C-alpha positions as protocol buffer text, in pm:
chain_id: "A"
residue {
  index: 1
  type: UNK
  ca { x: 31 y: 22 z: -28 }
}
residue {
  index: 2
  type: UNK
  ca { x: 137 y: 342 z: -125 }
}
residue {
  index: 3
  type: UNK
  ca { x: 197 y: 598 z: 205 }
}
residue {
  index: 4
  type: UNK
  ca { x: -121 y: 823 z: 142 }
}
residue {
  index: 5
  type: UNK
  ca { x: -291 y: 1128 z: 311 }
}
residue {
  index: 6
  type: UNK
  ca { x: -685 y: 1111 z: 327 }
}
residue {
  index: 7
  type: UNK
  ca { x: -950 y: 1406 z: 341 }
}
residue {
  index: 8
  type: UNK
  ca { x: -1313 y: 1249 z: 424 }
}
residue {
  index: 9
  type: UNK
  ca { x: -1649 y: 1389 z: 319 }
}
residue {
  index: 10
  type: UNK
  ca { x: -1843 y: 1628 z: 522 }
}
residue {
  index: 11
  type: UNK
  ca { x: -2141 y: 1357 z: 489 }
}
residue {
  index: 12
  type: UNK
  ca { x: -2200 y: 1033 z: 296 }
}
residue {
  index: 13
  type: UNK
  ca { x: -1969 y: 1039 z: 28 }
}
residue {
  index: 14
  type: UNK
  ca { x: -2129 y: 1158 z: -382 }
}
residue {
  index: 15
  type: UNK
  ca { x: -1763 y: 1021 z: -484 }
}
residue {
  index: 16
  type: UNK
  ca { x: -1384 y: 947 z: -473 }
}
residue {
  index: 17
  type: UNK
  ca { x: -1127 y: 1247 z: -612 }
}
residue {
  index: 18
  type: UNK
  ca { x: -800 y: 1060 z: -646 }
}
residue {
  index: 19
  type: UNK
  ca { x: -507 y: 1339 z: -672 }
}
residue {
  index: 20
  type: UNK
  ca { x: -158 y: 1217 z: -776 }
}
residue {
  index: 21
  type: UNK
  ca { x: 125 y: 1439 z: -720 }
}
residue {
  index: 22
  type: UNK
  ca { x: 430 y: 1564 z: -935 }
}
residue {
  index: 23
  type: UNK
  ca { x: 829 y: 1536 z: -967 }
}
residue {
  index: 24
  type: UNK
  ca { x: 965 y: 1585 z: -664 }
}
residue {
  index: 25
  type: UNK
  ca { x: 652 y: 1630 z: -411 }
}
residue {
  index: 26
  type: UNK
  ca { x: 469 y: 1394 z: -174 }
}
residue {
  index: 27
  type: UNK
  ca { x: 147 y: 1292 z: -49 }
}
residue {
  index: 28
  type: UNK
  ca { x: 108 y: 1670 z: 143 }
}
residue {
  index: 29
  type: UNK
  ca { x: 162 y: 1873 z: -180 }
}
residue {
  index: 30
  type: UNK
  ca { x: -160 y: 1815 z: -399 }
}
residue {
  index: 31
  type: UNK
  ca { x: -401 y: 1792 z: 3 }
}
residue {
  index: 32
  type: UNK
  ca { x: -461 y: 2157 z: 1 }
}
residue {
  index: 33
  type: UNK
  ca { x: -682 y: 2144 z: -369 }
}
residue {
  index: 34
  type: UNK
  ca { x: -916 y: 1979 z: -190 }
}
residue {
  index: 35
  type: UNK
  ca { x: -1093 y: 2248 z: -108 }
}
residue {
  index: 36
  type: UNK
  ca { x: -1095 y: 2473 z: -365 }
}
residue {
  index: 37
  type: UNK
  ca { x: -1171 y: 2180 z: -559 }
}
residue {
  index: 38
  type: UNK
  ca { x: -1445 y: 2056 z: -349 }
}
residue {
  index: 39
  type: UNK
  ca { x: -1547 y: 2336 z: -66 }
}
residue {
  index: 40
  type: UNK
  ca { x: -1892 y: 2154 z: 15 }
}
residue {
  index: 41
  type: UNK
  ca { x: -1682 y: 1836 z: 92 }
}
residue {
  index: 42
  type: UNK
  ca { x: -1892 y: 1595 z: -124 }
}
residue {
  index: 43
  type: UNK
  ca { x: -1600 y: 1398 z: -196 }
}
residue {
  index: 44
  type: UNK
  ca { x: -1360 y: 1152 z: -70 }
}
residue {
  index: 45
  type: UNK
  ca { x: -999 y: 1261 z: -133 }
}
residue {
  index: 46
  type: UNK
  ca { x: -687 y: 1097 z: -172 }
}
residue {
  index: 47
  type: UNK
  ca { x: -336 y: 1177 z: -177 }
}
residue {
  index: 48
  type: UNK
  ca { x: -97 y: 867 z: -263 }
}
residue {
  index: 49
  type: UNK
  ca { x: 346 y: 908 z: -216 }
}
residue {
  index: 50
  type: UNK
  ca { x: 469 y: 779 z: -577 }
}
residue {
  index: 51
  type: UNK
  ca { x: 699 y: 515 z: -458 }
}
residue {
  index: 52
  type: UNK
  ca { x: 1053 y: 641 z: -632 }
}
residue {
  index: 53
  type: UNK
  ca { x: 1309 y: 828 z: -410 }
}
residue {
  index: 54
  type: UNK
  ca { x: 1457 y: 1116 z: -584 }
}
residue {
  index: 55
  type: UNK
  ca { x: 1875 y: 1118 z: -438 }
}
residue {
  index: 56
  type: UNK
  ca { x: 1990 y: 1366 z: -323 }
}
residue {
  index: 57
  type: UNK
  ca { x: 1640 y: 1563 z: -368 }
}
residue {
  index: 58
  type: UNK
  ca { x: 1388 y: 1658 z: -148 }
}
residue {
  index: 59
  type: UNK
  ca { x: 1031 y: 1441 z: -220 }
}
residue {
  index: 60
  type: UNK
  ca { x: 911 y: 1169 z: -501 }
}
residue {
  index: 61
  type: UNK
  ca { x: 870 y: 1082 z: -823 }
}
residue {
  index: 62
  type: UNK
  ca { x: 659 y: 798 z: -1019 }
}
residue {
  index: 63
  type: UNK
  ca { x: 937 y: 681 z: -1321 }
}
residue {
  index: 64
  type: UNK
  ca { x: 1226 y: 814 z: -1452 }
}
residue {
  index: 65
  type: UNK
  ca { x: 1218 y: 1104 z: -1727 }
}
residue {
  index: 66
  type: UNK
  ca { x: 1485 y: 998 z: -2025 }
}
residue {
  index: 67
  type: UNK
  ca { x: 1288 y: 1242 z: -2183 }
}
residue {
  index: 68
  type: UNK
  ca { x: 997 y: 1427 z: -2119 }
}
residue {
  index: 69
  type: UNK
  ca { x: 659 y: 1311 z: -2293 }
}
residue {
  index: 70
  type: UNK
  ca { x: 839 y: 950 z: -2305 }
}
residue {
  index: 71
  type: UNK
  ca { x: 875 y: 773 z: -1947 }
}
residue {
  index: 72
  type: UNK
  ca { x: 1113 y: 449 z: -1857 }
}
residue {
  index: 73
  type: UNK
  ca { x: 891 y: 178 z: -1909 }
}
residue {
  index: 74
  type: UNK
  ca { x: 1025 y: 2 z: -1642 }
}
residue {
  index: 75
  type: UNK
  ca { x: 970 y: 225 z: -1350 }
}
residue {
  index: 76
  type: UNK
  ca { x: 607 y: 359 z: -1599 }
}
residue {
  index: 77
  type: UNK
  ca { x: 507 y: 19 z: -1540 }
}
residue {
  index: 78
  type: UNK
  ca { x: 607 y: -29 z: -1203 }
}
residue {
  index: 79
  type: UNK
  ca { x: 441 y: 281 z: -1071 }
}
residue {
  index: 80
  type: UNK
  ca { x: 119 y: 174 z: -1319 }
}
residue {
  index: 81
  type: UNK
  ca { x: 86 y: -140 z: -1061 }
}
residue {
  index: 82
  type: UNK
  ca { x: 125 y: -16 z: -748 }
}
residue {
  index: 83
  type: UNK
  ca { x: -79 y: 247 z: -868 }
}
residue {
  index: 84
  type: UNK
  ca { x: -324 y: 0 z: -931 }
}
residue {
  index: 85
  type: UNK
  ca { x: -335 y: -219 z: -607 }
}
residue {
  index: 86
  type: UNK
  ca { x: -399 y: 83 z: -456 }
}
residue {
  index: 87
  type: UNK
  ca { x: -720 y: 225 z: -663 }
}
residue {
  index: 88
  type: UNK
  ca { x: -824 y: -105 z: -655 }
}
residue {
  index: 89
  type: UNK
  ca { x: -780 y: -167 z: -232 }
}
residue {
  index: 90
  type: UNK
  ca { x: -986 y: 217 z: -221 }
}
residue {
  index: 91
  type: UNK
  ca { x: -1262 y: 181 z: -451 }
}
residue {
  index: 92
  type: UNK
  ca { x: -1324 y: -196 z: -205 }
}
residue {
  index: 93
  type: UNK
  ca { x: -1232 y: 8 z: 124 }
}
residue {
  index: 94
  type: UNK
  ca { x: -1475 y: 263 z: 62 }
}
residue {
  index: 95
  type: UNK
  ca { x: -1767 y: 141 z: -107 }
}
residue {
  index: 96
  type: UNK
  ca { x: -1727 y: 384 z: -382 }
}
residue {
  index: 97
  type: UNK
  ca { x: -1641 y: 270 z: -723 }
}
residue {
  index: 98
  type: UNK
  ca { x: -1506 y: 356 z: -1038 }
}
residue {
  index: 99
  type: UNK
  ca { x: -1765 y: 499 z: -1187 }
}
residue {
  index: 100
  type: UNK
  ca { x: -1812 y: 751 z: -876 }
}
residue {
  index: 101
  type: UNK
  ca { x: -1466 y: 883 z: -916 }
}
residue {
  index: 102
  type: UNK
  ca { x: -1184 y: 1122 z: -1055 }
}
residue {
  index: 103
  type: UNK
  ca { x: -861 y: 1024 z: -1108 }
}
residue {
  index: 104
  type: UNK
  ca { x: -669 y: 1386 z: -1097 }
}
residue {
  index: 105
  type: UNK
  ca { x: -298 y: 1490 z: -1092 }
}
residue {
  index: 106
  type: UNK
  ca { x: -49 y: 1768 z: -1165 }
}
residue {
  index: 107
  type: UNK
  ca { x: 295 y: 1725 z: -1420 }
}
residue {
  index: 108
  type: UNK
  ca { x: 364 y: 1359 z: -1357 }
}
residue {
  index: 109
  type: UNK
  ca { x: 68 y: 1296 z: -1141 }
}
residue {
  index: 110
  type: UNK
  ca { x: -144 y: 1365 z: -1481 }
}
residue {
  index: 111
  type: UNK
  ca { x: 2 y: 1136 z: -1664 }
}
residue {
  index: 112
  type: UNK
  ca { x: -53 y: 863 z: -1441 }
}
residue {
  index: 113
  type: UNK
  ca { x: -383 y: 961 z: -1377 }
}
residue {
  index: 114
  type: UNK
  ca { x: -401 y: 915 z: -1785 }
}
residue {
  index: 115
  type: UNK
  ca { x: -239 y: 577 z: -1743 }
}
residue {
  index: 116
  type: UNK
  ca { x: -460 y: 391 z: -1540 }
}
residue {
  index: 117
  type: UNK
  ca { x: -784 y: 608 z: -1631 }
}
residue {
  index: 118
  type: UNK
  ca { x: -710 y: 467 z: -1978 }
}
residue {
  index: 119
  type: UNK
  ca { x: -573 y: 202 z: -1993 }
}
residue {
  index: 120
  type: UNK
  ca { x: -778 y: -105 z: -2148 }
}
residue {
  index: 121
  type: UNK
  ca { x: -666 y: -328 z: -1800 }
}
residue {
  index: 122
  type: UNK
  ca { x: -843 y: -113 z: -1572 }
}
residue {
  index: 123
  type: UNK
  ca { x: -1229 y: 63 z: -1489 }
}
residue {
  index: 124
  type: UNK
  ca { x: -1281 y: 388 z: -1652 }
}
residue {
  index: 125
  type: UNK
  ca { x: -1334 y: 583 z: -1423 }
}
residue {
  index: 126
  type: UNK
  ca { x: -1604 y: 878 z: -1424 }
}
residue {
  index: 127
  type: UNK
  ca { x: -1300 y: 1147 z: -1546 }
}
residue {
  index: 128
  type: UNK
  ca { x: -968 y: 1285 z: -1540 }
}
residue {
  index: 129
  type: UNK
  ca { x: -880 y: 1585 z: -1400 }
}
residue {
  index: 130
  type: UNK
  ca { x: -518 y: 1656 z: -1564 }
}
residue {
  index: 131
  type: UNK
  ca { x: -325 y: 1970 z: -1446 }
}
residue {
  index: 132
  type: UNK
  ca { x: 22 y: 2008 z: -1684 }
}
residue {
  index: 133
  type: UNK
  ca { x: 75 y: 1666 z: -1854 }
}
residue {
  index: 134
  type: UNK
  ca { x: 60 y: 1468 z: -2100 }
}
residue {
  index: 135
  type: UNK
  ca { x: -64 y: 1135 z: -2250 }
}
residue {
  index: 136
  type: UNK
  ca { x: 292 y: 906 z: -2186 }
}
residue {
  index: 137
  type: UNK
  ca { x: 409 y: 781 z: -2538 }
}
residue {
  index: 138
  type: UNK
  ca { x: 618 y: 447 z: -2401 }
}
residue {
  index: 139
  type: UNK
  ca { x: 694 y: 88 z: -2466 }
}
residue {
  index: 140
  type: UNK
  ca { x: 404 y: -202 z: -2335 }
}
residue {
  index: 141
  type: UNK
  ca { x: 101 y: 102 z: -2315 }
}
residue {
  index: 142
  type: UNK
  ca { x: -129 y: 239 z: -2532 }
}
residue {
  index: 143
  type: UNK
  ca { x: -424 y: 464 z: -2463 }
}
residue {
  index: 144
  type: UNK
  ca { x: -799 y: 239 z: -2490 }
}
residue {
  index: 145
  type: UNK
  ca { x: -1080 y: 474 z: -2590 }
}
residue {
  index: 146
  type: UNK
  ca { x: -1344 y: 303 z: -2781 }
}
residue {
  index: 147
  type: UNK
  ca { x: -1448 y: 200 z: -2497 }
}
residue {
  index: 148
  type: UNK
  ca { x: -1480 y: 449 z: -2303 }
}
residue {
  index: 149
  type: UNK
  ca { x: -1631 y: 722 z: -2485 }
}
residue {
  index: 150
  type: UNK
  ca { x: -1798 y: 833 z: -2156 }
}
residue {
  index: 151
  type: UNK
  ca { x: -1515 y: 966 z: -1941 }
}
residue {
  index: 152
  type: UNK
  ca { x: -1488 y: 1291 z: -1927 }
}
residue {
  index: 153
  type: UNK
  ca { x: -1184 y: 1490 z: -1900 }
}
residue {
  index: 154
  type: UNK
  ca { x: -1068 y: 1883 z: -1763 }
}
residue {
  index: 155
  type: UNK
  ca { x: -733 y: 1931 z: -1897 }
}
residue {
  index: 156
  type: UNK
  ca { x: -558 y: 2282 z: -1762 }
}
residue {
  index: 157
  type: UNK
  ca { x: -185 y: 2415 z: -1887 }
}
residue {
  index: 158
  type: UNK
  ca { x: 15 y: 2694 z: -1913 }
}
residue {
  index: 159
  type: UNK
  ca { x: 130 y: 2858 z: -2242 }
}
residue {
  index: 160
  type: UNK
  ca { x: 435 y: 2915 z: -2044 }
}
residue {
  index: 161
  type: UNK
  ca { x: 505 y: 2618 z: -1906 }
}
residue {
  index: 162
  type: UNK
  ca { x: 909 y: 2621 z: -1915 }
}
residue {
  index: 163
  type: UNK
  ca { x: 895 y: 2207 z: -1841 }
}
residue {
  index: 164
  type: UNK
  ca { x: 583 y: 1990 z: -2028 }
}
residue {
  index: 165
  type: UNK
  ca { x: 540 y: 2237 z: -2319 }
}
residue {
  index: 166
  type: UNK
  ca { x: 121 y: 2350 z: -2410 }
}
residue {
  index: 167
  type: UNK
  ca { x: 159 y: 2159 z: -2748 }
}
residue {
  index: 168
  type: UNK
  ca { x: 116 y: 1793 z: -2523 }
}
residue {
  index: 169
  type: UNK
  ca { x: -193 y: 1932 z: -2367 }
}
residue {
  index: 170
  type: UNK
  ca { x: -338 y: 2022 z: -2722 }
}
residue {
  index: 171
  type: UNK
  ca { x: -184 y: 1654 z: -2837 }
}
residue {
  index: 172
  type: UNK
  ca { x: -386 y: 1506 z: -2588 }
}
residue {
  index: 173
  type: UNK
  ca { x: -710 y: 1760 z: -2650 }
}
residue {
  index: 174
  type: UNK
  ca { x: -693 y: 1633 z: -3025 }
}
residue {
  index: 175
  type: UNK
  ca { x: -652 y: 1287 z: -2952 }
}
residue {
  index: 176
  type: UNK
  ca { x: -901 y: 1259 z: -2709 }
}
residue {
  index: 177
  type: UNK
  ca { x: -1116 y: 1413 z: -2900 }
}
residue {
  index: 178
  type: UNK
  ca { x: -1125 y: 1212 z: -3168 }
}
residue {
  index: 179
  type: UNK
  ca { x: -1191 y: 895 z: -2955 }
}
residue {
  index: 180
  type: UNK
  ca { x: -1531 y: 980 z: -2934 }
}
residue {
  index: 181
  type: UNK
  ca { x: -1405 y: 1152 z: -2548 }
}
residue {
  index: 182
  type: UNK
  ca { x: -1567 y: 1464 z: -2425 }
}
residue {
  index: 183
  type: UNK
  ca { x: -1254 y: 1700 z: -2309 }
}
residue {
  index: 184
  type: UNK
  ca { x: -1307 y: 2060 z: -2098 }
}
residue {
  index: 185
  type: UNK
  ca { x: -1002 y: 2233 z: -2250 }
}
residue {
  index: 186
  type: UNK
  ca { x: -797 y: 2561 z: -2049 }
}
residue {
  index: 187
  type: UNK
  ca { x: -495 y: 2699 z: -2137 }
}
residue {
  index: 188
  type: UNK
  ca { x: -396 y: 3028 z: -1937 }
}
residue {
  index: 189
  type: UNK
  ca { x: -53 y: 3279 z: -1927 }
}
residue {
  index: 190
  type: UNK
  ca { x: 69 y: 3035 z: -1637 }
}
residue {
  index: 191
  type: UNK
  ca { x: 395 y: 2834 z: -1623 }
}
residue {
  index: 192
  type: UNK
  ca { x: 473 y: 2555 z: -1446 }
}
residue {
  index: 193
  type: UNK
  ca { x: 222 y: 2524 z: -1183 }
}
residue {
  index: 194
  type: UNK
  ca { x: -167 y: 2525 z: -1141 }
}
residue {
  index: 195
  type: UNK
  ca { x: -315 y: 2894 z: -1233 }
}
residue {
  index: 196
  type: UNK
  ca { x: -548 y: 3000 z: -995 }
}
residue {
  index: 197
  type: UNK
  ca { x: -774 y: 3099 z: -1273 }
}
residue {
  index: 198
  type: UNK
  ca { x: -846 y: 2690 z: -1366 }
}
residue {
  index: 199
  type: UNK
  ca { x: -934 y: 2608 z: -972 }
}
residue {
  index: 200
  type: UNK
  ca { x: -1263 y: 2739 z: -1037 }
}
residue {
  index: 201
  type: UNK
  ca { x: -1324 y: 2632 z: -1380 }
}
residue {
  index: 202
  type: UNK
  ca { x: -1221 y: 2261 z: -1262 }
}
residue {
  index: 203
  type: UNK
  ca { x: -1468 y: 2279 z: -954 }
}
residue {
  index: 204
  type: UNK
  ca { x: -1758 y: 2362 z: -1148 }
}
residue {
  index: 205
  type: UNK
  ca { x: -1652 y: 2078 z: -1387 }
}
residue {
  index: 206
  type: UNK
  ca { x: -1593 y: 1792 z: -1089 }
}
residue {
  index: 207
  type: UNK
  ca { x: -1908 y: 1908 z: -919 }
}
residue {
  index: 208
  type: UNK
  ca { x: -2107 y: 1890 z: -1269 }
}
residue {
  index: 209
  type: UNK
  ca { x: -1977 y: 1503 z: -1326 }
}
residue {
  index: 210
  type: UNK
  ca { x: -2010 y: 1363 z: -998 }
}
residue {
  index: 211
  type: UNK
  ca { x: -2344 y: 1512 z: -916 }
}
residue {
  index: 212
  type: UNK
  ca { x: -2495 y: 1409 z: -543 }
}
């Protein structure tokens, strides 16, 4: 079981929101987004920690990065397997199924949300919330879109992002829409961060997606 933090709903939860942090962070990093994305505390929010340690640096990461957009296959597949086990355990423990779950994250965490949400071997979640990420290109993995056209995706990316170029977000949008998925797409002048202008848009999208 991956180390993680949880923020319970105020009452009986309407859904589950799993937020995956970016490179060099940990399970505490995105927990603070809970109140911005779900101010009414309708959702049970969980933030897992990535399994890999950054040598000589603080924080954790999900996979090795030989080139942005193209994760190292061995570490990527290992992290994917650990996250799959973690998500399965959450669904069993909380009683909230994938059909009421949103997988989200920032940067590398968005990549893992795409990896789990679009994998043909995994159940389709209700949605994917992707801040400053990309759909990975990696040996042994392909997105499966044909059987999950009901899955909705929120993409937000900064045009000034020096780490993950906005072209990755535009490509993801094109790929998902071509596969029949509904995409709520937003750009801003942000760099490699979560632009504050995107948070109310994400909150509205999430509230509509996971209806009471």
